[in-house]
Amino acid sequence: MSITAPPDTPARARAANRPRTRHWQRLLSEADLNQTNISATRKVLRNHLAAADRLQKRRAQLSHRRHIRNLTDPTSEWTARRSALVALANTTDPEIIRLIAPCLGTQLNDLRSMLVVAASECIIRVADKLLLEESIALFKDALRASHATKKVLHDARRDAALAIAACQTDQHFWQSLVEQLNNPHPVPRTILLHACTSLVKNASDQQENHLNVAKDTTLQILQRATTDRIAQVRDAAKTLFQAYATRFGTEQAKTLLEQLDKSAQTRLNSVLQTDRKKPDKPQRISMKEQILKAKREALRKQRQAAVPTDPFDCAQSVLLNQIASNDQENLENHA
């Protein structure tokens, strides 16, 4: 059975020849509506994008807090702490510093060291003006606690301070840290000198501000560190001056030396001229043995010189010693 098309009728022919006015009118009305509401549509899209951005930030913040909670919870397993530390160290969100700061008051030194490392890694990754104050606060906190008895916390804060110093080239950052040379503990002063050495070594020729900050900071620190009463700090100052001479040349190093005070010049020259190498442990032991042997030999010769060689003198000495011993016994018995 075949299917045939319906026969053409006069009504169907008129409908085929009639223009589709209703369809075009509907399309034109929709276009006018879209044109008039385009600003509203853009506003709706902006609101949706802003809401999505807020949601993403909220999720990231909750994730950061979960990682911090895993770090600071004493009942957390080591694998959870380690994964949380890696997640915090790999983030590029500046807000992580503001979340970490209140948690540094925990009593667990290893967790505090983890938080310090995570914060320093975040500062190094972001490295912008927004984190300048946070960098200064963390660096000062690292210097204040660098004389702690817990070695894990000491090493973590020292490494964090040196890492932050390598990436910070702001003049205000270094000016605020020069006052740390007044710290009564020698370890923070030494770490500050090592940080300045790292700044000098990483000075870039493409950034004139970086070079100027390195030169000014080195001058201010050497002015006070070369006359320090601790030999460890003076050795760090010598290392800083040598790094400066290697980076900027001998002529600029001489110019820097001339800008120092007379006392600082004299002390730095004496330190550079001596340049004594500390002996290793076997050498120190052999040196001590030689010194003790010489002392024993001198004491033996002194005792031999005190003993009389003449027989009459020997008998007289023995008799006098016996009389003195008897007198002492009589005094004790009468008492």
Coordinates of C-alpha atoms in Angstrom, one line a residue:
M1 CA 0.0 0.0 0.0
S2 CA 1.5 3.3 -1.1
I3 CA 1.2 6.6 0.8
T4 CA 0.2 9.5 -1.4
A5 CA 0.3 13.2 -0.5
P6 CA -3.0 14.9 0.2
P7 CA -4.4 16.9 -2.8
D8 CA -3.8 20.6 -2.9
T9 CA -6.7 22.6 -1.7
P10 CA -7.3 26.3 -2.2
A11 CA -6.9 27.0 1.5
R12 CA -3.5 25.1 1.6
A13 CA -2.3 27.1 -1.4
R14 CA -3.2 30.4 0.1
A15 CA -1.4 29.4 3.4
A16 CA 1.7 28.5 1.4
N17 CA 1.8 31.8 -0.5
R18 CA 1.0 33.9 2.6
P19 CA 4.1 35.5 4.4
R20 CA 4.9 34.2 7.9
T21 CA 4.2 37.5 9.6
R22 CA 3.4 36.1 13.0
H23 CA 6.7 34.2 13.2
W24 CA 8.8 37.3 12.3
Q25 CA 6.8 39.5 14.6
R26 CA 7.6 37.1 17.5
L27 CA 11.3 37.0 16.7
L28 CA 11.5 40.8 16.5
S29 CA 9.7 41.2 19.8
E30 CA 12.1 38.8 21.4
A31 CA 15.1 40.6 20.0
D32 CA 13.8 43.9 21.3
L33 CA 13.2 42.4 24.7
N34 CA 16.8 41.0 24.8
Q35 CA 18.2 44.3 23.7
T36 CA 16.3 46.2 26.4
N37 CA 17.2 43.7 29.1
I38 CA 20.9 43.2 28.2
S39 CA 22.1 45.3 31.1
A40 CA 19.9 43.2 33.5
T41 CA 21.3 40.1 32.0
R42 CA 24.9 41.2 32.5
K43 CA 24.1 42.1 36.1
V44 CA 22.6 38.7 36.7
L45 CA 25.8 37.1 35.2
R46 CA 28.0 39.2 37.4
N47 CA 26.1 38.3 40.5
H48 CA 26.3 34.6 39.6
L49 CA 30.1 34.9 39.0
A50 CA 30.6 36.8 42.3
A51 CA 28.6 34.1 44.1
A52 CA 30.6 31.4 42.6
D53 CA 33.8 33.2 43.5
R54 CA 32.7 33.6 47.1
L55 CA 31.7 30.0 47.2
Q56 CA 35.1 28.9 46.0
K57 CA 36.9 31.1 48.5
R58 CA 34.7 29.8 51.3
R59 CA 35.5 26.2 50.3
A60 CA 39.2 27.0 50.2
Q61 CA 39.0 28.7 53.6
L62 CA 37.2 25.7 55.1
S63 CA 39.8 23.4 53.5
H64 CA 42.6 25.5 55.0
R65 CA 41.0 25.4 58.4
R66 CA 40.6 21.6 58.1
H67 CA 44.2 21.3 57.4
I68 CA 45.2 23.5 60.3
R69 CA 42.9 21.5 62.6
N70 CA 44.6 18.3 61.4
L71 CA 48.0 19.9 62.2
T72 CA 47.1 21.2 65.6
D73 CA 45.1 18.3 66.8
P74 CA 47.3 16.1 69.1
T75 CA 45.2 13.0 68.2
S76 CA 45.8 13.3 64.4
E77 CA 48.0 10.7 62.8
W78 CA 51.3 11.7 61.3
T79 CA 50.2 11.0 57.7
A80 CA 47.3 13.4 58.1
R81 CA 49.6 16.1 59.6
R82 CA 52.1 15.6 56.7
S83 CA 49.4 15.9 54.0
A84 CA 47.9 18.9 55.7
L85 CA 51.4 20.5 55.8
V86 CA 52.0 19.8 52.1
A87 CA 48.5 21.3 51.2
L88 CA 49.2 24.4 53.2
A89 CA 52.7 24.9 51.8
N90 CA 51.5 24.6 48.2
T91 CA 48.7 27.1 48.4
T92 CA 48.9 30.6 46.9
D93 CA 46.2 32.2 49.0
P94 CA 47.4 35.1 51.1
E95 CA 44.6 34.5 53.6
I96 CA 46.4 31.3 54.8
I97 CA 48.8 33.6 56.7
R98 CA 46.0 35.2 58.7
L99 CA 44.6 31.7 59.5
I100 CA 48.0 30.3 60.6
A101 CA 48.9 33.3 62.8
P102 CA 46.5 32.5 65.7
C103 CA 47.5 28.9 65.8
L104 CA 51.2 29.6 66.5
G105 CA 50.4 29.7 70.2
T106 CA 50.1 25.9 70.4
Q107 CA 52.2 24.2 73.0
L108 CA 53.6 21.6 70.6
N109 CA 56.9 22.7 69.2
D110 CA 56.9 20.4 66.2
L111 CA 53.4 21.6 65.1
R112 CA 54.5 25.2 65.5
S113 CA 57.5 24.5 63.4
M114 CA 55.3 23.0 60.7
L115 CA 53.0 26.1 60.7
V116 CA 56.0 28.4 60.4
V117 CA 57.3 26.4 57.4
A118 CA 53.9 26.5 55.8
A119 CA 53.5 30.2 56.3
S120 CA 57.0 30.9 55.0
E121 CA 56.4 28.8 51.9
C122 CA 53.2 30.7 51.2
I123 CA 55.0 34.0 51.6
I124 CA 57.7 32.9 49.1
R125 CA 55.1 31.7 46.6
V126 CA 52.9 34.9 46.7
A127 CA 55.7 37.4 47.4
D128 CA 53.6 40.6 46.9
K129 CA 53.0 43.8 48.8
L130 CA 50.0 42.3 50.6
L131 CA 52.1 40.0 52.7
L132 CA 54.8 42.5 53.6
E133 CA 53.5 43.0 57.2
E134 CA 53.0 39.3 57.6
S135 CA 56.5 38.7 56.4
I136 CA 57.9 41.2 58.9
A137 CA 55.9 39.7 61.8
L138 CA 56.9 36.1 60.9
F139 CA 60.6 37.1 60.5
K140 CA 60.6 38.9 63.9
D141 CA 58.9 36.0 65.5
A142 CA 61.5 33.7 64.0
L143 CA 64.3 35.8 65.4
R144 CA 62.8 36.1 68.8
A145 CA 62.3 32.4 69.2
S146 CA 65.6 31.3 67.5
H147 CA 67.3 30.8 70.8
A148 CA 64.6 28.2 71.8
T149 CA 65.8 25.0 73.4
K150 CA 63.8 22.8 71.0
K151 CA 66.0 22.2 68.0
V152 CA 63.1 21.4 65.7
L153 CA 61.5 24.7 66.3
H154 CA 64.8 26.6 66.2
D155 CA 65.7 25.0 62.8
A156 CA 62.3 25.6 61.3
R157 CA 62.2 29.3 62.3
R158 CA 65.8 29.9 61.2
D159 CA 65.1 28.3 57.8
A160 CA 61.8 30.3 57.5
A161 CA 63.7 33.5 58.2
L162 CA 66.4 32.8 55.7
A163 CA 63.8 31.8 53.0
I164 CA 61.7 34.9 53.5
A165 CA 64.8 37.1 53.4
A166 CA 65.8 35.7 50.1
C167 CA 62.6 36.9 48.4
Q168 CA 61.9 40.2 50.2
T169 CA 63.5 43.3 48.6
D170 CA 61.4 46.0 50.3
Q171 CA 63.3 48.7 52.1
H172 CA 60.7 49.0 54.9
F173 CA 61.1 45.2 55.5
W174 CA 64.8 45.5 56.2
Q175 CA 64.6 48.8 58.1
S176 CA 62.2 47.2 60.5
L177 CA 64.6 44.3 61.1
V178 CA 67.8 46.2 61.7
E179 CA 66.6 46.9 65.2
Q180 CA 66.9 43.2 65.9
L181 CA 70.6 43.7 66.3
N182 CA 69.7 45.0 69.8
N183 CA 68.6 41.5 70.7
P184 CA 70.5 40.3 73.8
H185 CA 70.9 36.7 72.4
P186 CA 73.7 36.2 69.8
V187 CA 71.8 33.6 67.7
P188 CA 69.1 36.0 66.4
R189 CA 71.8 38.5 65.5
T190 CA 73.8 35.9 63.7
I191 CA 70.7 34.7 61.8
L192 CA 70.0 38.3 60.7
L193 CA 73.5 38.6 59.3
H194 CA 73.0 35.3 57.4
A195 CA 69.7 36.6 56.0
C196 CA 71.4 39.8 54.8
T197 CA 74.1 37.6 53.2
S198 CA 71.4 35.8 51.4
L199 CA 69.9 39.1 50.2
V200 CA 73.3 40.2 48.9
K201 CA 73.9 36.9 47.0
N202 CA 70.5 37.0 45.4
A203 CA 70.7 40.7 44.3
S204 CA 69.5 41.0 40.7
D205 CA 71.1 43.3 38.2
Q206 CA 67.8 43.9 36.5
Q207 CA 66.2 45.4 39.6
E208 CA 68.0 48.6 40.7
N209 CA 65.8 48.8 43.9
H210 CA 67.1 45.3 44.9
L211 CA 70.7 46.4 44.6
N212 CA 70.1 49.6 46.5
V213 CA 68.4 47.8 49.4
A214 CA 71.2 45.2 49.6
K215 CA 73.9 47.9 49.8
D216 CA 72.1 50.1 52.3
T217 CA 71.1 47.2 54.5
T218 CA 74.7 45.8 54.4
L219 CA 76.1 49.2 55.5
Q220 CA 73.8 49.5 58.4
I221 CA 74.3 46.0 59.7
L222 CA 78.1 46.0 59.3
Q223 CA 78.3 49.3 61.1
R224 CA 77.0 47.6 64.3
A225 CA 77.9 43.9 63.8
T226 CA 81.6 44.3 63.3
T227 CA 82.1 45.6 66.8
D228 CA 79.9 42.9 68.5
R229 CA 81.3 41.3 71.6
I230 CA 80.4 37.8 70.4
A231 CA 82.9 36.2 68.1
Q232 CA 80.2 34.2 66.3
V233 CA 78.5 37.5 65.2
R234 CA 81.8 39.0 64.1
D235 CA 82.5 35.9 62.0
A236 CA 79.0 36.3 60.4
A237 CA 79.8 39.9 59.7
K238 CA 83.1 38.8 58.0
T239 CA 81.1 36.4 55.8
L240 CA 78.7 39.1 54.9
F241 CA 81.5 41.5 53.8
Q242 CA 83.1 38.7 51.8
A243 CA 79.8 38.0 50.0
Y244 CA 79.4 41.7 49.3
A245 CA 82.9 41.8 47.8
T246 CA 82.2 38.8 45.7
R247 CA 78.9 40.2 44.4
F248 CA 79.7 43.8 43.8
G249 CA 83.5 43.7 43.3
T250 CA 86.6 44.7 45.3
E251 CA 86.3 48.4 44.6
Q252 CA 82.8 48.7 46.0
A253 CA 83.8 46.6 48.9
K254 CA 86.7 49.1 49.7
T255 CA 84.2 52.0 49.3
L256 CA 81.9 50.2 51.8
L257 CA 84.8 49.8 54.2
E258 CA 85.6 53.5 54.0
Q259 CA 82.0 54.4 54.9
L260 CA 82.2 52.5 58.2
D261 CA 83.4 54.1 61.5
K262 CA 87.0 54.0 62.5
S263 CA 86.4 51.4 65.2
A264 CA 84.3 49.2 62.8
Q265 CA 87.0 49.5 60.1
T266 CA 89.7 48.4 62.6
R267 CA 87.8 45.5 63.9
L268 CA 86.7 44.3 60.4
N269 CA 90.3 44.6 59.1
S270 CA 91.6 42.6 62.0
V271 CA 89.0 39.9 61.5
L272 CA 89.8 39.7 57.8
Q273 CA 93.5 39.6 58.3
T274 CA 93.5 36.8 60.9
D275 CA 91.1 34.5 59.1
R276 CA 91.9 31.7 61.5
K277 CA 90.7 28.2 60.6
K278 CA 89.1 26.4 63.5
P279 CA 90.9 23.0 64.0
D280 CA 89.0 19.8 63.9
K281 CA 88.4 17.6 66.8
P282 CA 91.5 15.3 66.5
Q283 CA 93.7 18.4 66.2
R284 CA 92.1 20.0 69.3
I285 CA 92.6 16.8 71.3
S286 CA 96.3 16.6 70.3
M287 CA 96.8 20.3 71.1
K288 CA 95.2 19.8 74.6
E289 CA 97.4 16.7 75.2
Q290 CA 100.5 18.7 74.3
I291 CA 99.5 21.6 76.6
L292 CA 98.9 19.2 79.5
K293 CA 102.1 17.4 78.9
A294 CA 104.0 20.7 79.0
K295 CA 102.3 21.7 82.2
R296 CA 103.2 18.4 83.9
E297 CA 106.8 18.6 82.8
A298 CA 107.0 22.2 84.2
L299 CA 105.5 21.1 87.5
R300 CA 107.9 18.2 87.8
K301 CA 110.9 20.4 87.2
Q302 CA 109.6 22.9 89.8
R303 CA 109.3 20.2 92.4
Q304 CA 112.7 18.8 91.6
A305 CA 114.2 22.3 92.0
A306 CA 112.6 22.7 95.4
V307 CA 114.2 19.4 96.8
P308 CA 117.6 20.1 98.4
T309 CA 120.5 18.1 97.0
D310 CA 123.1 18.5 99.9
P311 CA 122.9 15.7 102.6
F312 CA 123.1 18.2 105.5
D313 CA 120.3 20.3 103.9
C314 CA 118.2 17.2 103.4
A315 CA 118.6 16.1 107.1
Q316 CA 117.8 19.6 108.3
S317 CA 114.7 19.7 106.1
V318 CA 113.5 16.4 107.5
L319 CA 114.2 17.5 111.1
L320 CA 112.3 20.8 110.7
N321 CA 109.3 19.0 109.1
Q322 CA 109.2 16.6 112.0
I323 CA 109.4 19.4 114.6
A324 CA 106.6 21.2 112.9
S325 CA 104.5 18.1 112.8
N326 CA 105.1 17.5 116.5
D327 CA 104.1 21.0 117.4
Q328 CA 100.9 20.7 115.4
E329 CA 100.1 17.5 117.3
N330 CA 100.7 19.2 120.7
L331 CA 98.5 22.1 119.8
E332 CA 95.7 19.7 118.8
N333 CA 96.0 17.7 122.0
H334 CA 95.9 20.7 124.2
A335 CA 92.9 22.1 122.4

